[in-house]
PDB file of C-alpha atoms in Angstrom:
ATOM      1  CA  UNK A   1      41.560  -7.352 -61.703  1.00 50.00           C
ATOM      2  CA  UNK A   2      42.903  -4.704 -58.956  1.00 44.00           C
ATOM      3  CA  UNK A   3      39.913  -2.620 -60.536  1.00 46.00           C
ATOM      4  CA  UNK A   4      37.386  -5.663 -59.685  1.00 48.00           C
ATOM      5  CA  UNK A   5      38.870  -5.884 -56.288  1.00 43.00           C
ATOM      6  CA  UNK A   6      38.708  -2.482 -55.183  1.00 49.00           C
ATOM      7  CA  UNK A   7      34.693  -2.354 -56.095  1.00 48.00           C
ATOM      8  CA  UNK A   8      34.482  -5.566 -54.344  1.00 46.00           C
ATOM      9  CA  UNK A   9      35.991  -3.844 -51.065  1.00 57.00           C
ATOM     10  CA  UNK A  10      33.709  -0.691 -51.342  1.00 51.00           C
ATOM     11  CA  UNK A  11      30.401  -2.791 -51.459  1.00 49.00           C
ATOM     12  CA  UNK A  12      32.175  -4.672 -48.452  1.00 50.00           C
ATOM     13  CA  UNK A  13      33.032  -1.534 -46.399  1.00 57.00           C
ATOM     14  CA  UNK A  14      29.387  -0.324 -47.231  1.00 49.00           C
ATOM     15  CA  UNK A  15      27.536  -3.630 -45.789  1.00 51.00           C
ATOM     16  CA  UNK A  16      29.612  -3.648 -42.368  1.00 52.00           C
ATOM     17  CA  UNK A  17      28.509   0.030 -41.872  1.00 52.00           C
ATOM     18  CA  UNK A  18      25.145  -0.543 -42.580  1.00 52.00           C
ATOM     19  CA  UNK A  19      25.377  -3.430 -40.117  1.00 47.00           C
ATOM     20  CA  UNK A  20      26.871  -1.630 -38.198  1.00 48.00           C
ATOM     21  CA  UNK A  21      24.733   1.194 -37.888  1.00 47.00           C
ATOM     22  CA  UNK A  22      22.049  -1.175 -37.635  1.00 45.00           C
ATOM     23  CA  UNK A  23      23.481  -2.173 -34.659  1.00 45.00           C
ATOM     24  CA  UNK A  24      23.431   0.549 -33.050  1.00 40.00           C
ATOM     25  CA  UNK A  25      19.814   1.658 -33.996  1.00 45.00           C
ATOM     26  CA  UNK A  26      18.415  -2.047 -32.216  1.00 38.00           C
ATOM     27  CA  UNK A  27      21.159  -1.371 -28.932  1.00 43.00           C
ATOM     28  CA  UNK A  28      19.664   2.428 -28.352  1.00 42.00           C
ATOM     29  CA  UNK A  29      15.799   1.264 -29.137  1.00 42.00           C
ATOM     30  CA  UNK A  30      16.647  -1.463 -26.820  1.00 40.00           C
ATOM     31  CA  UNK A  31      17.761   0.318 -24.065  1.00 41.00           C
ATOM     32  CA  UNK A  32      14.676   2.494 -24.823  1.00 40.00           C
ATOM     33  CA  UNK A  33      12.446  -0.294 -24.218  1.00 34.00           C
ATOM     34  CA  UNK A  34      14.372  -1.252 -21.275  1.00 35.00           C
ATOM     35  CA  UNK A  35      13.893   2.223 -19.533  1.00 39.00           C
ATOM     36  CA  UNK A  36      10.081   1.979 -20.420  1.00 36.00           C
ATOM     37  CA  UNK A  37       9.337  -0.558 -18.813  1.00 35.00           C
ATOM     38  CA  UNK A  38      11.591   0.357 -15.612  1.00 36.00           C
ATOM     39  CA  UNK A  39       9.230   3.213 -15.328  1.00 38.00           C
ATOM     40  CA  UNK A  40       6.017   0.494 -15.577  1.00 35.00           C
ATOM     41  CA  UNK A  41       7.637  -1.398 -13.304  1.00 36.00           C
ATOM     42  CA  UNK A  42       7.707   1.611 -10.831  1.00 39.00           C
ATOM     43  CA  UNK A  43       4.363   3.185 -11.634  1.00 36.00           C
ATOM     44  CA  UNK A  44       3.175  -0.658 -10.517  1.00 40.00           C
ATOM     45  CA  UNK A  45       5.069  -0.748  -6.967  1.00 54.00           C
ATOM     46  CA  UNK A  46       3.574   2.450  -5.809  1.00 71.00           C
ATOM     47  CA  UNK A  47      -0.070   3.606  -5.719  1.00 80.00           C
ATOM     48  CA  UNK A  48      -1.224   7.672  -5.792  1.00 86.00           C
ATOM     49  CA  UNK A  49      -4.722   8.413  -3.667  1.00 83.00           C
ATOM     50  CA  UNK A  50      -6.422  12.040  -3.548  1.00 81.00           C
ATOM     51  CA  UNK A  51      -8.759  13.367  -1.696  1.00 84.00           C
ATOM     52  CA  UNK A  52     -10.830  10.821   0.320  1.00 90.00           C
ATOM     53  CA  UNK A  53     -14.233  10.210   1.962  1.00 92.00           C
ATOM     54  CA  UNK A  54     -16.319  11.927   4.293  1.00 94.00           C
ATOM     55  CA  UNK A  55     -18.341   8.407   5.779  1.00 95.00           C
ATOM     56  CA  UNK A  56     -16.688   5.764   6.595  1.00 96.00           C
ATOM     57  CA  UNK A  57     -18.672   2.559   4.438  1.00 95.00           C
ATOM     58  CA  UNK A  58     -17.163  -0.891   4.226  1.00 94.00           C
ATOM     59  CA  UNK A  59     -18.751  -3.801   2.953  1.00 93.00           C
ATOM     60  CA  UNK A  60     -21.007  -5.933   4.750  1.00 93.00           C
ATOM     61  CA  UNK A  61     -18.519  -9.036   4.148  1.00 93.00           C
ATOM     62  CA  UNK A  62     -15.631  -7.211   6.250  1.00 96.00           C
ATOM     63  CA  UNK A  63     -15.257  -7.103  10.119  1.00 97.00           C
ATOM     64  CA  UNK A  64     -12.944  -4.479  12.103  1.00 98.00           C
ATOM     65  CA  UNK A  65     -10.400  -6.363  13.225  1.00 98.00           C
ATOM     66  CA  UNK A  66      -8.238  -3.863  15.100  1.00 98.00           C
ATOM     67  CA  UNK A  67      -9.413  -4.097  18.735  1.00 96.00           C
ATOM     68  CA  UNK A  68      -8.193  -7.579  18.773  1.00 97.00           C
ATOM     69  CA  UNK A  69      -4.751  -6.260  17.844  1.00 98.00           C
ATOM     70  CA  UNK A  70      -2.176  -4.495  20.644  1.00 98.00           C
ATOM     71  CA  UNK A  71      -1.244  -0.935  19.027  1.00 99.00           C
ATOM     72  CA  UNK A  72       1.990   0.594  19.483  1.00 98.00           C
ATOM     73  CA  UNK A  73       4.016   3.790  18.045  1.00 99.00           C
ATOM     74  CA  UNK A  74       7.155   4.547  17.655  1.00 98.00           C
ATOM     75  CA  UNK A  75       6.703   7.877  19.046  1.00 98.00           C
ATOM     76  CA  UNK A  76       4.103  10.555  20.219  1.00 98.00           C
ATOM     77  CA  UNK A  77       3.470  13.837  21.896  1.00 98.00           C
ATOM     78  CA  UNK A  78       2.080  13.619  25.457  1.00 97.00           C
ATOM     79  CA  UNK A  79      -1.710  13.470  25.308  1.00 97.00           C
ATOM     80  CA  UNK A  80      -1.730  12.382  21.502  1.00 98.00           C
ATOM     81  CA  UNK A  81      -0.787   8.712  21.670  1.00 98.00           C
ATOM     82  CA  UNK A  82      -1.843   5.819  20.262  1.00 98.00           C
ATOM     83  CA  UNK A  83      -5.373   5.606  22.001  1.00 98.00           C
ATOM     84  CA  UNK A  84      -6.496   8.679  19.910  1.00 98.00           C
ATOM     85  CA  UNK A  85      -5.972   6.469  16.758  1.00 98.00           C
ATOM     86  CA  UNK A  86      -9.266   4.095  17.704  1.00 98.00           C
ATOM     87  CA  UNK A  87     -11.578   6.397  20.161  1.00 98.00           C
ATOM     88  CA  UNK A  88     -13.724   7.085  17.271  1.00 97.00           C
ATOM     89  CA  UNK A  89     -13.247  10.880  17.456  1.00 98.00           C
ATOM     90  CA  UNK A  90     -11.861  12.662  14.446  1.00 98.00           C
ATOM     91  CA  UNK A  91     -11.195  16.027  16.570  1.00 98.00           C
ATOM     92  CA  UNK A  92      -8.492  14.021  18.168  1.00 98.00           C
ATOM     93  CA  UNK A  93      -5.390  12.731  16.578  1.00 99.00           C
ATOM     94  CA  UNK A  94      -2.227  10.599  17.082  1.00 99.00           C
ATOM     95  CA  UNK A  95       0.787  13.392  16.946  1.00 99.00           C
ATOM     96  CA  UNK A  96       4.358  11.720  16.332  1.00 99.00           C
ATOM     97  CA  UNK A  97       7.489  12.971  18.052  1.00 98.00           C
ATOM     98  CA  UNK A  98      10.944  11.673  16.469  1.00 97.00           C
ATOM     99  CA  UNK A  99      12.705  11.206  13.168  1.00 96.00           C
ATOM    100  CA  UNK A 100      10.841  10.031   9.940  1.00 97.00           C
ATOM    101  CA  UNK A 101       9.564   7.147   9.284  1.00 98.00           C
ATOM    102  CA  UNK A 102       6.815   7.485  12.006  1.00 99.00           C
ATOM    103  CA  UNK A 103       5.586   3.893  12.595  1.00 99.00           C
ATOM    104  CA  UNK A 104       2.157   2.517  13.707  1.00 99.00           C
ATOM    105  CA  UNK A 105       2.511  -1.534  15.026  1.00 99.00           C
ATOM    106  CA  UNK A 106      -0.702  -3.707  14.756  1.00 99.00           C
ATOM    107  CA  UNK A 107      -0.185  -7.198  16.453  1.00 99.00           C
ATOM    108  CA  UNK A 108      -2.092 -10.038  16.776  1.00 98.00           C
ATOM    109  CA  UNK A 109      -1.565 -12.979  19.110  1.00 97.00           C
ATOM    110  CA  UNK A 110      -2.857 -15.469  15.505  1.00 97.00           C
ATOM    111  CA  UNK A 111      -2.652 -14.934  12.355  1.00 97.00           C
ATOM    112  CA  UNK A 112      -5.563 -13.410  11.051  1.00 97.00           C
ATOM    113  CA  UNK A 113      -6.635 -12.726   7.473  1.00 96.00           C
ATOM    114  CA  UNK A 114      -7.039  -8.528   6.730  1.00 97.00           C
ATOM    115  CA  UNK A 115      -8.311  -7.114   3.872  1.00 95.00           C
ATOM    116  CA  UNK A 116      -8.030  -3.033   4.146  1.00 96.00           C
ATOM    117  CA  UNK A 117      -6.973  -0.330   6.204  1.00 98.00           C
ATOM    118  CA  UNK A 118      -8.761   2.594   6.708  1.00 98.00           C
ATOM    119  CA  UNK A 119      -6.729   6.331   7.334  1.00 98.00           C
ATOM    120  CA  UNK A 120      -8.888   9.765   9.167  1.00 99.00           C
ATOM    121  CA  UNK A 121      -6.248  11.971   7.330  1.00 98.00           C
ATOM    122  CA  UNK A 122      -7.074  15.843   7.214  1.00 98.00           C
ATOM    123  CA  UNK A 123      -4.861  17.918   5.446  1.00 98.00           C
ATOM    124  CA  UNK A 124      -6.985  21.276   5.614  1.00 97.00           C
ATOM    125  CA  UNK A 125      -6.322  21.187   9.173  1.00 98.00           C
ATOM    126  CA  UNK A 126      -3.142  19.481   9.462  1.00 98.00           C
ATOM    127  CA  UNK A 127      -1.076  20.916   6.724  1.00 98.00           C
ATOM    128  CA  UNK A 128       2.207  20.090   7.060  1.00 98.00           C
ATOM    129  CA  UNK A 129       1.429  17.119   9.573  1.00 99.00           C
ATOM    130  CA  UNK A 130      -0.057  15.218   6.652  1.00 99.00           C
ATOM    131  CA  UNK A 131       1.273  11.811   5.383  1.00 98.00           C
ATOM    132  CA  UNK A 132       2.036  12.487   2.009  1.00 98.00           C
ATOM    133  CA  UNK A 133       3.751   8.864   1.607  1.00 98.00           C
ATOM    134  CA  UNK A 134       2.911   5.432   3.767  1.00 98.00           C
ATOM    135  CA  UNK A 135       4.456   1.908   3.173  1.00 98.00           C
ATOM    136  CA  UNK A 136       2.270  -1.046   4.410  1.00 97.00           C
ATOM    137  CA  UNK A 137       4.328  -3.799   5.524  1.00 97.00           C
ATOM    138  CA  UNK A 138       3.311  -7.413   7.060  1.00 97.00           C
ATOM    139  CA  UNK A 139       4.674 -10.669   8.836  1.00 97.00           C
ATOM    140  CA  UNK A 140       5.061 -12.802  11.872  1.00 97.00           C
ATOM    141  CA  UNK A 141       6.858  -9.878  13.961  1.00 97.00           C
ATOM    142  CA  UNK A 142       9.657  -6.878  13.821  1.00 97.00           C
ATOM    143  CA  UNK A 143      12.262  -9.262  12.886  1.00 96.00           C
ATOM    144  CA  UNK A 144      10.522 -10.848   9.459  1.00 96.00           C
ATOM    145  CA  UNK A 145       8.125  -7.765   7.878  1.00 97.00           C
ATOM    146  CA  UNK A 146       7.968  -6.684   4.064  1.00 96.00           C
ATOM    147  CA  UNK A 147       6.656  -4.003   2.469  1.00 95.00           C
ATOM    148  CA  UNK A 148       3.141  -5.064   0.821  1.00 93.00           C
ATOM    149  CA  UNK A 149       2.857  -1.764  -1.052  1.00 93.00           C
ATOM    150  CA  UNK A 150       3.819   1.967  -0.757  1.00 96.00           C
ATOM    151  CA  UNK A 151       1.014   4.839  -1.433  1.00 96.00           C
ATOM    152  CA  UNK A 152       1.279   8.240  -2.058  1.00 98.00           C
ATOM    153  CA  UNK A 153      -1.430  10.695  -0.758  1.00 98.00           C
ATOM    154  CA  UNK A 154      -2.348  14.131  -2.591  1.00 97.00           C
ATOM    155  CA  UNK A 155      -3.742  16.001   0.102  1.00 97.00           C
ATOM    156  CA  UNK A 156      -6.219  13.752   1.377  1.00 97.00           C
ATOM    157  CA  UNK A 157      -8.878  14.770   3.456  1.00 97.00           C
ATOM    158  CA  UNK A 158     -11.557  12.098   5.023  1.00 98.00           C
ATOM    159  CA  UNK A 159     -11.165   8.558   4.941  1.00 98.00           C
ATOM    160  CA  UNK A 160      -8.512   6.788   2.829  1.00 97.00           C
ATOM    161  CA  UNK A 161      -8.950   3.497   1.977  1.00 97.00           C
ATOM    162  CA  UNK A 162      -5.356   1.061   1.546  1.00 96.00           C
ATOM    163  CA  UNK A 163      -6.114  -2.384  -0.366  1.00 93.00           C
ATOM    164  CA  UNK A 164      -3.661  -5.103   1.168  1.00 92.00           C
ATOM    165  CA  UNK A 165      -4.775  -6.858  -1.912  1.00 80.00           C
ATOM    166  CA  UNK A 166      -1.571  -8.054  -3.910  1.00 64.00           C
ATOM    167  CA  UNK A 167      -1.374  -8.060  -7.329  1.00 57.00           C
ATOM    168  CA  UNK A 168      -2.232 -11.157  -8.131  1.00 57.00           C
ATOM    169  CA  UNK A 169      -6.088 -10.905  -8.201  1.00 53.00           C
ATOM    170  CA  UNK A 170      -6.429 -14.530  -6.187  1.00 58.00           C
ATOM    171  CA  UNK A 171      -4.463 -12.538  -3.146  1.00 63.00           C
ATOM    172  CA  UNK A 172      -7.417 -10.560  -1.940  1.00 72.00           C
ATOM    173  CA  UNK A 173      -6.146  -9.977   1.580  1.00 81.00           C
ATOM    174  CA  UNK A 174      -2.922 -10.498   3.693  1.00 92.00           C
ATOM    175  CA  UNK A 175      -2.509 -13.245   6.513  1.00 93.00           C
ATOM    176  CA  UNK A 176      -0.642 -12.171   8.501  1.00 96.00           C
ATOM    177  CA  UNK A 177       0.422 -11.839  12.865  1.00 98.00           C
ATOM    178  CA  UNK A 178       1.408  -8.035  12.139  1.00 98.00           C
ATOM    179  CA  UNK A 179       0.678  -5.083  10.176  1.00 98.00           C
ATOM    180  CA  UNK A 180       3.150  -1.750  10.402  1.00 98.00           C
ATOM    181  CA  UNK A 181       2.079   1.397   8.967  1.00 99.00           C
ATOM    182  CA  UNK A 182       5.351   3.509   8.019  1.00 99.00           C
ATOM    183  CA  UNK A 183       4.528   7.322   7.288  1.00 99.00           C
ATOM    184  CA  UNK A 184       7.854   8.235   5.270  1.00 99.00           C
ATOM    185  CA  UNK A 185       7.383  11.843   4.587  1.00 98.00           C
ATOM    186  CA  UNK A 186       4.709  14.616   5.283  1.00 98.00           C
ATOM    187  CA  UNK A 187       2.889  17.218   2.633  1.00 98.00           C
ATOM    188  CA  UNK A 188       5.347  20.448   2.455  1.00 98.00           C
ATOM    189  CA  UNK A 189       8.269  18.334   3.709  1.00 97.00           C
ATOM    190  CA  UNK A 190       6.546  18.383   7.838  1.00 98.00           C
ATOM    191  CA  UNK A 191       8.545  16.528  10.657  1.00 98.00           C
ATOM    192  CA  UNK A 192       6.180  14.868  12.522  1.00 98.00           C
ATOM    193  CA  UNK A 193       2.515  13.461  11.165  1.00 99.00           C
ATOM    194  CA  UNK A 194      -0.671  13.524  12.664  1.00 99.00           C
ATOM    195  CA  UNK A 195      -3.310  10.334  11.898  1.00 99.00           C
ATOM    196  CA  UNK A 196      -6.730  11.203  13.495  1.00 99.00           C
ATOM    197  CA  UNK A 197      -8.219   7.298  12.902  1.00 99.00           C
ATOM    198  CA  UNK A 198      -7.347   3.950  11.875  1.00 99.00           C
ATOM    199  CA  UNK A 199      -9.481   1.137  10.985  1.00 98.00           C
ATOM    200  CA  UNK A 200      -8.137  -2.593  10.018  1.00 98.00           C
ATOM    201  CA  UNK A 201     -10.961  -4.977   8.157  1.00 98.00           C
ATOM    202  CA  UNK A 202     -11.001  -8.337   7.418  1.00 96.00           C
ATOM    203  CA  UNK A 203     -13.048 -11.230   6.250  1.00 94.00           C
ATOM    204  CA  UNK A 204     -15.852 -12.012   8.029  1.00 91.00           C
ATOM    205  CA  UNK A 205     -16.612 -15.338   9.411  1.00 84.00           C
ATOM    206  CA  UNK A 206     -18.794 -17.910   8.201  1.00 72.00           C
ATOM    207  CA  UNK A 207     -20.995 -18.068  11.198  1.00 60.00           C
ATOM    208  CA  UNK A 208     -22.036 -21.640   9.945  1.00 58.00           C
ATOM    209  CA  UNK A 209     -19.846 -24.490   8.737  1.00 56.00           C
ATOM    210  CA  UNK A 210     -19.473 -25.981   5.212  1.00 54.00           C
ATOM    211  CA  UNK A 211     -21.848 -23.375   4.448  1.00 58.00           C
ATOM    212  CA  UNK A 212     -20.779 -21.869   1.003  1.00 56.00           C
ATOM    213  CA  UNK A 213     -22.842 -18.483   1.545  1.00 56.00           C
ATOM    214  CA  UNK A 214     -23.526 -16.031   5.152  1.00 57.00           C
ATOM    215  CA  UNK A 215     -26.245 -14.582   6.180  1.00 56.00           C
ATOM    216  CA  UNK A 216     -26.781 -10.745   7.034  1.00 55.00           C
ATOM    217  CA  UNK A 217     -29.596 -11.005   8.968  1.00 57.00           C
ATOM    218  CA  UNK A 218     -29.192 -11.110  12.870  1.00 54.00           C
ATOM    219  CA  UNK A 219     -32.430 -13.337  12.966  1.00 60.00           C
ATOM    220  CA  UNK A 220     -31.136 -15.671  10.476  1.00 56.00           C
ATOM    221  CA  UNK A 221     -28.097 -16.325  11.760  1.00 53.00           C
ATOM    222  CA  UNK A 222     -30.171 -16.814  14.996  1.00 53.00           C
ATOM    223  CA  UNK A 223     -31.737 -19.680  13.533  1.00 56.00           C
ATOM    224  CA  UNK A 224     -30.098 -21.301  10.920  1.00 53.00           C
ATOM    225  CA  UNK A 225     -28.626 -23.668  13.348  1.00 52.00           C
ATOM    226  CA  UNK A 226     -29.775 -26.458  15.705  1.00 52.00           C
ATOM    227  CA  UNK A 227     -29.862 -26.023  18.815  1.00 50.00           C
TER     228      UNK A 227
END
C-alpha cells in the first residue's frame, strides 16, 4: 500500500512540473509577443523619409494654403528669418538660433482643412544644419496642440513631402486653426537647423455648389455658372 502510494506521488510530482514548466514556456513566449508588438506599435508612430525631390509637383486637387496663415519661429539668425521660408528661393534659408526643438508656427484666423506639407531640406549643403527628426503637431492654438506624427529624415535633399493623413484611411487631411513644425534634432547631432522652403496644401474648393466633381479648366469654371 505505502509502495502504491509512493508511485502515486511520483506521477503527481511529475504532472505539477510539467505544468509547471509549461507555465513558464506560455509566460516567456508571452512576454515575447508582448515586446513584438511594442516594437510594431513604434515602427507605426514614426515614419523614416530619404532623399527627396528635385520639382516641387502636387496634385491638381490641392491649393497652397500657407499665405493665408501668419508664420512665426521660435528663433532665428538676423537676416534668416521666417520670410526666407516662403520667398520661393532655395539659395536662401530660415537659420534657427536657440535650444532644440526649433519650432515653425502656422496660424490661421479659421479652421481650414490641410492635407501636406512640403520641406526645401538640403543636406549636401547644410550638413549638420539638417533636420534629421520633425514632429507635426495641430489644434486650435499653443495651449491645445498634439503631435499628428513624428518623421525621421535620412539625409534628405530636395523636397520632402509630410502626409497629415492619419491612420485611419477616411482621415485624409487635418482641420485644424494651427500647424507647428518641431525640428527635434539635426544630422551629426547640429545645434541649430536650417529649412530653405515650406509649402502647406490643402483641399481645393469646389468652385460650384452641390457639384459632386471640379473642373480644371480656367474656361470652364468661367462658365459653368449663371450669371
Amino acid at each position: 500500500m505505502v509502495y502504491i502510494v509512493h508511485i502515486l506521488q511520483h506521477y503527481f510530482n511529475l504532472a505539477k512540473s510539467g505544468e509547471r514548466q509549461r507555465r513558464v514556456g506560455f509566460e516567456t513566449e508571452s512576454e515575447e509577443v508582448i515586446a513584438m508588438a511594442a516594437e510594431s506599435s513604434e515602427g507605426e508612430d514614426e515614419a523614416k523619409l530619404s532623399g527627396g525631390n528635385q520639382l516641387l509637383i502636387v496634385d491638381d486637387d490641392l491649393t497652397e494654403m500657407g499665405k493665408k496663415a501668419a508664420w512665426s519661429v521660435s528663433s532665428c539668425k538676423p537676416g534668416n528669418g521666417v520670410s526666407s521660408l516662403r520667398d520661393d528661393n532655395l539659395e536662401t534659408y530660415w537659420q534657427s538660433d536657440g535650444a532644440q526643438p526649433h519650432l515653425v508656427n502656422i496660424q490661421f484666423q479659421k479652421k481650414v482643412r490641410l492635407q501636406l506639407i512640403v520641406m526645401y531640406v538640403d543636406f549636401k549643403l547644410d550638413e549638420s544644419y539638417t533636420p534629421s527628426k520633425v514632429s507635426i503637431r495641430a489644434g486650435d492654438g499653443f495651449h491645445n496642440l498634439k503631435e499628428i506624427k513624428t518623421v525621421e529624415l535620412v539625409k534628405p535633399t530636395g523636397w520632402v513631402y509630410l502626409s497629415l493623413s492619419g491612420v485611419d484611411p477616411r482621415e485624409t487631411f487635418a482641420n485644424t486653426f494651427m500647424l507647428q513644425i518641431a525640428v527635434l534634432s539635426n544630422h551629426l547631432n547640429g545645434r541649430d537647423t536650417h529649412v530653405r522652403q515650406i509649402k502647406v496644401y490643402g483641399p481645393r474648393p469646389n468652385p460650384i455648389p452641390h457639384q459632386p466633381f471640379q473642373f480644371t479648366s480656367r474656361e470652364f469654371i468661367t462658365y459653368s455658372s449663371i450669371r
